[in-house]
Amino acid sequence: MRVPFLAVLPWRSLLLAMVTLFGVAVVSFVLLRVVPGDPIAMMISPGASPEDIMRLRASYGLDRSIPVQFVIWLGHAVTGDFGTSISMRQDVMHLIAGRLPATTELTLLALVIALVLGIGTAVLSTLSRRKLVGAAIENGNGILLAVPDFVWALTFVVLFGVAWQILPISGRIDPRISTDFATNFVLFEGLLRLRPAVVGDVLAHMIMPAFALALPLAAVIMRVLKGALEAEGQQDYALLAKIRGRSKLRITLQETLRNALVPTLALTGVQFTFMFGGTVIVERIFSYPGIGNLAIDAVINRDLPLIQGLILVFGLIFILINLAVEASFAMLNPRLRHG
């Protein structure tokens, strides 16, 4: 029997998610306005008069008290209006919507790479009968856990972008390639429209930042899944299958892997949210046009409306990922679904 996705998601989780998002909005709004620095001073010309400064502050609503500013901002935000960027003079949601597809494609590609590497090495390490292979996998996994994503990014730039020059080190797609797509999901739409030139060039730009994000997560998946596979291998059903003469490969792939993936899924979802936030530095290194790069520009320019919008978008993404993981975990674990 197929269980609807929302049927396994407690309504209290949805309510808690809305309360959390509201709390993020309140805290970020207040903190952005009490920290030192004046965004108007950064955008005003040197010869501006005090009247010009006051008029500009009034146009952005910065001449009112923080509670009044928040009430006004919240009234517009619930309708999807997050204001106008101070530095770029464009609608905040328009800016974020234009950059979000690039980050989404990058993180999803990194997640796929991390799952393939993590699950593959965990199964290989579990099945390997040679201690040398297991020790090599463990040592390599320790290195991946110790090295952060931005260090991998810099290493890839030096090796494959400067020393060997086989991959592009900036941007998302060659500007000489025409896309004329309906959305900014260039990779997905290129696959749907069967545009191999577009897909190949986008992947060439994405492969280094995607691997930089994926390697630390792959190490986490490998370590957790290997421990879960070893624990499941000692369960009665696995021992019974071994007594019946089934090979270790068959027992692992058909019996223990599915059960071992349940705790791994929960941890992967948590780590995936961290990886999404980690795109900020990696995108900056590769000049990748996503919301991570946009966030750094907003902070440098002290663009309050844009920073506030980005914080809420990041918060919403984290909440949605956690809800998806919770629902998937309940679907895979019948005891939680019926408890």
Short mmCIF file of C-alpha atoms in Angstrom, two decimals:
data_model
loop_
_atom_site.label_atom_id
_atom_site.label_comp_id
_atom_site.label_asym_id
_atom_site.label_seq_id
_atom_site.Cartn_x
_atom_site.Cartn_y
_atom_site.Cartn_z
CA MET A 1 0.00 0.00 0.00
CA ARG A 2 1.42 3.35 -1.00
CA VAL A 3 1.47 5.93 1.79
CA PRO A 4 0.88 9.58 0.83
CA PHE A 5 3.86 11.77 1.55
CA LEU A 6 1.98 14.24 3.77
CA ALA A 7 0.16 11.48 5.61
CA VAL A 8 3.35 10.46 7.41
CA LEU A 9 4.29 14.05 8.29
CA PRO A 10 2.90 15.21 11.66
CA TRP A 11 0.97 18.46 11.49
CA ARG A 12 2.81 19.64 14.57
CA SER A 13 5.98 19.54 12.48
CA LEU A 14 4.40 21.88 9.93
CA LEU A 15 3.24 24.21 12.70
CA LEU A 16 6.67 24.16 14.30
CA ALA A 17 8.22 24.93 10.92
CA MET A 18 6.06 28.05 10.52
CA VAL A 19 6.90 29.21 14.05
CA THR A 20 10.60 28.62 13.37
CA LEU A 21 10.49 30.61 10.15
CA PHE A 22 8.74 33.49 11.93
CA GLY A 23 11.39 33.38 14.66
CA VAL A 24 14.15 33.50 12.06
CA ALA A 25 12.50 36.53 10.47
CA VAL A 26 12.22 38.39 13.80
CA VAL A 27 15.76 37.65 15.00
CA SER A 28 17.43 38.41 11.68
CA PHE A 29 15.42 41.59 11.17
CA VAL A 30 16.38 42.97 14.58
CA LEU A 31 20.03 41.94 14.42
CA LEU A 32 20.53 43.47 10.98
CA ARG A 33 19.31 46.82 12.28
CA VAL A 34 21.18 46.98 15.59
CA VAL A 35 24.65 46.03 14.31
CA PRO A 36 26.97 48.98 13.57
CA GLY A 37 26.92 50.46 10.08
CA ASP A 38 24.55 52.46 7.95
CA PRO A 39 23.57 51.06 4.53
CA ILE A 40 22.49 54.50 3.36
CA ALA A 41 25.96 55.90 4.02
CA MET A 42 27.40 53.25 1.67
CA MET A 43 25.16 54.15 -1.25
CA ILE A 44 24.92 57.93 -0.92
CA SER A 45 27.25 60.18 -2.92
CA PRO A 46 29.97 62.09 -1.00
CA GLY A 47 28.41 65.50 -1.66
CA ALA A 48 24.89 64.61 -0.57
CA SER A 49 23.12 66.99 1.78
CA PRO A 50 21.52 65.92 5.08
CA GLU A 51 18.11 66.40 3.46
CA ASP A 52 19.04 63.94 0.70
CA ILE A 53 20.17 61.40 3.29
CA MET A 54 16.96 61.79 5.31
CA ARG A 55 14.84 61.46 2.19
CA LEU A 56 16.66 58.29 1.16
CA ARG A 57 16.31 56.83 4.66
CA ALA A 58 12.60 57.57 4.58
CA SER A 59 12.19 55.88 1.19
CA TYR A 60 13.56 52.65 2.68
CA GLY A 61 11.63 53.07 5.92
CA LEU A 62 14.80 53.33 8.03
CA ASP A 63 13.64 56.52 9.75
CA ARG A 64 11.07 54.61 11.87
CA SER A 65 11.42 52.44 14.96
CA ILE A 66 12.43 48.80 14.53
CA PRO A 67 9.03 47.37 15.61
CA VAL A 68 7.24 49.63 13.13
CA GLN A 69 9.70 48.69 10.41
CA PHE A 70 9.15 44.99 11.10
CA VAL A 71 5.35 45.26 11.01
CA ILE A 72 5.51 47.11 7.69
CA TRP A 73 8.04 44.66 6.27
CA LEU A 74 6.03 41.63 7.44
CA GLY A 75 2.87 42.99 5.86
CA HIS A 76 4.64 43.18 2.51
CA ALA A 77 6.54 39.89 2.99
CA VAL A 78 3.39 37.77 3.38
CA THR A 79 2.38 38.92 -0.10
CA GLY A 80 5.79 38.02 -1.55
CA ASP A 81 7.16 41.57 -1.57
CA PHE A 82 10.54 41.66 0.20
CA GLY A 83 11.40 45.15 -0.90
CA THR A 84 14.01 46.58 -3.25
CA SER A 85 17.71 45.85 -3.06
CA ILE A 86 19.64 48.88 -1.84
CA SER A 87 22.79 48.10 -3.80
CA MET A 88 21.31 46.66 -7.01
CA ARG A 89 18.06 48.66 -7.13
CA GLN A 90 16.09 45.56 -8.16
CA ASP A 91 13.26 43.59 -6.58
CA VAL A 92 14.67 41.26 -3.93
CA MET A 93 12.55 38.25 -4.88
CA HIS A 94 13.42 38.74 -8.54
CA LEU A 95 17.13 38.66 -7.69
CA ILE A 96 16.81 35.58 -5.49
CA ALA A 97 14.57 33.74 -7.98
CA GLY A 98 17.15 34.37 -10.69
CA ARG A 99 19.99 32.88 -8.65
CA LEU A 100 18.23 30.09 -6.73
CA PRO A 101 18.02 27.61 -9.67
CA ALA A 102 21.81 27.69 -10.08
CA THR A 103 22.40 26.84 -6.42
CA THR A 104 19.67 24.19 -6.46
CA GLU A 105 21.22 22.39 -9.41
CA LEU A 106 24.69 22.62 -7.87
CA THR A 107 23.65 21.19 -4.50
CA LEU A 108 21.55 18.41 -6.04
CA LEU A 109 24.46 17.36 -8.25
CA ALA A 110 26.74 17.43 -5.21
CA LEU A 111 24.22 15.31 -3.29
CA VAL A 112 24.10 12.70 -6.07
CA ILE A 113 27.90 12.55 -6.16
CA ALA A 114 28.08 12.24 -2.37
CA LEU A 115 25.50 9.43 -2.30
CA VAL A 116 27.23 7.47 -5.06
CA LEU A 117 30.68 7.83 -3.49
CA GLY A 118 29.50 7.32 0.09
CA ILE A 119 27.26 4.30 -0.52
CA GLY A 120 29.69 2.74 -2.99
CA THR A 121 32.72 2.97 -0.69
CA ALA A 122 30.69 1.80 2.32
CA VAL A 123 29.50 -1.32 0.48
CA LEU A 124 32.99 -1.93 -0.94
CA SER A 125 34.58 -1.63 2.48
CA THR A 126 31.99 -3.98 3.98
CA LEU A 127 32.46 -6.62 1.27
CA SER A 128 36.24 -6.38 1.08
CA ARG A 129 38.07 -9.31 2.63
CA ARG A 130 41.47 -7.67 2.35
CA LYS A 131 42.55 -5.59 5.29
CA LEU A 132 44.71 -3.42 3.03
CA VAL A 133 41.68 -2.29 1.00
CA GLY A 134 39.64 -1.58 4.12
CA ALA A 135 42.51 0.36 5.70
CA ALA A 136 43.00 2.42 2.52
CA ILE A 137 39.29 3.29 2.42
CA GLU A 138 39.29 4.25 6.10
CA ASN A 139 42.38 6.45 5.73
CA GLY A 140 40.98 8.13 2.63
CA ASN A 141 37.69 8.69 4.38
CA GLY A 142 39.49 10.30 7.32
CA ILE A 143 41.17 12.75 4.95
CA LEU A 144 37.83 13.64 3.37
CA LEU A 145 36.33 14.26 6.81
CA ALA A 146 39.23 16.48 7.88
CA VAL A 147 39.43 18.71 4.81
CA PRO A 148 36.63 21.35 4.47
CA ASP A 149 34.85 21.99 1.20
CA PHE A 150 36.49 25.35 0.44
CA VAL A 151 39.96 23.75 0.67
CA TRP A 152 38.88 21.15 -1.89
CA ALA A 153 37.57 24.00 -4.04
CA LEU A 154 40.89 25.84 -3.96
CA THR A 155 42.76 22.60 -4.66
CA PHE A 156 40.61 21.85 -7.69
CA VAL A 157 41.10 25.37 -9.04
CA VAL A 158 44.88 25.06 -8.77
CA LEU A 159 45.02 21.56 -10.26
CA PHE A 160 42.35 21.48 -12.96
CA GLY A 161 41.91 25.19 -13.68
CA VAL A 162 45.46 26.58 -13.47
CA ALA A 163 48.01 23.76 -13.68
CA TRP A 164 46.27 21.57 -16.29
CA GLN A 165 43.59 24.01 -17.51
CA ILE A 166 41.07 21.32 -18.41
CA LEU A 167 38.02 22.80 -16.66
CA PRO A 168 36.58 26.34 -16.43
CA ILE A 169 37.11 27.96 -13.05
CA SER A 170 34.35 30.58 -13.08
CA GLY A 171 30.78 31.14 -14.19
CA ARG A 172 27.97 28.71 -14.92
CA ILE A 173 27.92 28.45 -18.71
CA ASP A 174 29.93 29.82 -21.62
CA PRO A 175 28.24 33.12 -22.63
CA ARG A 176 28.74 32.20 -26.28
CA ILE A 177 26.28 29.30 -25.92
CA SER A 178 22.68 30.28 -26.56
CA THR A 179 20.16 28.83 -24.11
CA ASP A 180 16.88 30.74 -24.65
CA PHE A 181 15.25 28.56 -21.98
CA ALA A 182 11.99 29.25 -20.20
CA THR A 183 13.55 28.90 -16.74
CA ASN A 184 16.91 29.40 -15.07
CA PHE A 185 17.23 25.65 -14.44
CA VAL A 186 19.70 25.41 -17.29
CA LEU A 187 20.93 21.89 -16.56
CA PHE A 188 17.48 20.34 -16.06
CA GLU A 189 15.95 22.10 -19.03
CA GLY A 190 18.94 21.26 -21.19
CA LEU A 191 18.41 17.59 -20.38
CA LEU A 192 14.69 17.81 -21.15
CA ARG A 193 15.28 19.63 -24.42
CA LEU A 194 18.10 17.25 -25.43
CA ARG A 195 20.73 19.98 -25.73
CA PRO A 196 23.99 18.07 -25.18
CA ALA A 197 26.18 21.12 -25.82
CA VAL A 198 24.42 23.06 -23.07
CA VAL A 199 24.41 20.13 -20.64
CA GLY A 200 28.09 19.38 -21.26
CA ASP A 201 29.20 22.98 -20.75
CA VAL A 202 27.08 23.42 -17.60
CA LEU A 203 28.47 20.20 -16.13
CA ALA A 204 32.01 21.31 -16.98
CA HIS A 205 31.42 24.49 -14.94
CA MET A 206 29.66 22.64 -12.11
CA ILE A 207 31.83 19.57 -11.66
CA MET A 208 34.56 21.16 -9.53
CA PRO A 209 32.31 23.06 -7.10
CA ALA A 210 29.99 20.03 -6.92
CA PHE A 211 32.83 17.69 -5.98
CA ALA A 212 34.16 20.22 -3.47
CA LEU A 213 30.76 20.21 -1.73
CA ALA A 214 30.24 16.46 -2.11
CA LEU A 215 33.48 15.00 -0.75
CA PRO A 216 32.96 15.87 2.95
CA LEU A 217 29.36 14.64 2.80
CA ALA A 218 30.43 11.43 1.04
CA ALA A 219 32.84 10.74 3.91
CA VAL A 220 30.06 11.15 6.47
CA ILE A 221 27.71 8.87 4.52
CA MET A 222 30.39 6.23 4.15
CA ARG A 223 31.25 6.14 7.85
CA VAL A 224 27.65 6.03 9.07
CA LEU A 225 26.49 3.50 6.46
CA LYS A 226 29.42 1.18 7.04
CA GLY A 227 28.68 1.09 10.77
CA ALA A 228 25.01 0.45 10.06
CA LEU A 229 25.83 -2.34 7.59
CA GLU A 230 28.08 -4.05 10.12
CA ALA A 231 25.36 -3.82 12.78
CA GLU A 232 22.69 -5.16 10.43
CA GLY A 233 25.01 -7.97 9.41
CA GLN A 234 24.84 -9.32 12.97
CA GLN A 235 21.05 -9.42 13.03
CA ASP A 236 19.19 -12.75 13.00
CA TYR A 237 17.77 -12.36 9.49
CA ALA A 238 21.26 -11.75 8.05
CA LEU A 239 22.76 -14.69 9.93
CA LEU A 240 19.90 -16.90 8.76
CA ALA A 241 20.50 -15.88 5.15
CA LYS A 242 24.19 -16.71 5.59
CA ILE A 243 23.33 -20.17 6.97
CA ARG A 244 21.16 -20.78 3.90
CA GLY A 245 24.24 -20.33 1.76
CA ARG A 246 23.67 -16.87 0.31
CA SER A 247 26.76 -14.91 -0.62
CA LYS A 248 27.90 -11.87 1.35
CA LEU A 249 27.28 -9.67 -1.68
CA ARG A 250 23.69 -10.85 -2.01
CA ILE A 251 23.01 -10.52 1.72
CA THR A 252 24.40 -6.99 1.74
CA LEU A 253 22.56 -5.74 -1.33
CA GLN A 254 19.24 -7.55 -0.81
CA GLU A 255 18.94 -7.78 2.96
CA THR A 256 21.00 -5.37 5.06
CA LEU A 257 21.48 -2.36 2.80
CA ARG A 258 17.87 -1.19 2.88
CA ASN A 259 17.70 -1.29 6.68
CA ALA A 260 21.10 0.35 7.02
CA LEU A 261 20.02 3.21 4.76
CA VAL A 262 17.35 4.38 7.23
CA PRO A 263 19.69 6.00 9.81
CA THR A 264 21.97 7.11 6.99
CA LEU A 265 19.09 8.97 5.35
CA ALA A 266 18.39 10.97 8.49
CA LEU A 267 22.00 12.08 8.87
CA THR A 268 22.33 12.79 5.14
CA GLY A 269 19.37 15.16 5.29
CA VAL A 270 20.91 17.10 8.16
CA GLN A 271 24.29 17.26 6.44
CA PHE A 272 22.62 18.29 3.18
CA THR A 273 21.25 21.42 4.84
CA PHE A 274 24.78 22.29 5.96
CA MET A 275 26.05 21.65 2.44
CA PHE A 276 23.44 24.03 1.05
CA GLY A 277 24.75 26.73 3.38
CA GLY A 278 28.32 25.84 2.45
CA THR A 279 27.72 26.95 -1.10
CA VAL A 280 28.37 30.53 0.04
CA ILE A 281 32.17 30.16 0.10
CA VAL A 282 32.42 27.62 -2.72
CA GLU A 283 30.33 29.75 -5.07
CA ARG A 284 32.52 32.74 -4.29
CA ILE A 285 35.68 30.82 -5.14
CA PHE A 286 34.30 29.74 -8.52
CA SER A 287 32.39 32.99 -9.20
CA TYR A 288 29.31 30.78 -9.54
CA PRO A 289 26.13 32.88 -9.97
CA GLY A 290 24.07 31.36 -7.16
CA ILE A 291 22.45 32.71 -4.01
CA GLY A 292 25.60 31.97 -2.01
CA ASN A 293 27.62 34.42 -4.09
CA LEU A 294 24.71 36.85 -3.94
CA ALA A 295 24.68 36.61 -0.14
CA ILE A 296 28.33 37.67 0.12
CA ASP A 297 27.70 40.70 -2.12
CA ALA A 298 24.68 41.63 0.00
CA VAL A 299 26.70 41.45 3.23
CA ILE A 300 29.58 43.48 1.78
CA ASN A 301 27.18 46.19 0.61
CA ARG A 302 25.08 45.94 3.80
CA ASP A 303 22.00 45.50 1.65
CA LEU A 304 19.40 44.98 4.40
CA PRO A 305 16.38 44.01 2.22
CA LEU A 306 18.45 41.54 0.21
CA ILE A 307 20.11 40.03 3.29
CA GLN A 308 16.73 39.64 4.98
CA GLY A 309 15.25 37.94 1.93
CA LEU A 310 18.22 35.58 1.60
CA ILE A 311 18.07 34.61 5.27
CA LEU A 312 14.41 33.71 4.95
CA VAL A 313 15.04 31.73 1.76
CA PHE A 314 17.87 29.78 3.41
CA GLY A 315 15.70 29.21 6.47
CA LEU A 316 12.77 28.01 4.33
CA ILE A 317 15.04 25.65 2.39
CA PHE A 318 16.45 24.18 5.60
CA ILE A 319 12.95 23.67 7.00
CA LEU A 320 11.66 22.03 3.79
CA ILE A 321 14.64 19.68 3.66
CA ASN A 322 14.14 18.66 7.27
CA LEU A 323 10.42 18.07 6.69
CA ALA A 324 11.18 15.96 3.62
CA VAL A 325 13.71 13.91 5.57
CA GLU A 326 11.27 13.42 8.45
CA ALA A 327 8.52 12.26 6.11
CA SER A 328 10.86 9.96 4.17
CA PHE A 329 12.22 8.52 7.40
CA ALA A 330 8.68 7.73 8.56
CA MET A 331 7.79 6.14 5.22
CA LEU A 332 10.83 3.86 5.39
CA ASN A 333 10.23 2.97 9.04
CA PRO A 334 6.72 1.51 9.56
CA ARG A 335 7.10 1.60 13.35
CA LEU A 336 7.33 5.40 13.26
CA ARG A 337 4.44 5.67 10.80
CA HIS A 338 2.05 3.65 12.93
CA GLY A 339 3.39 4.79 16.33
#
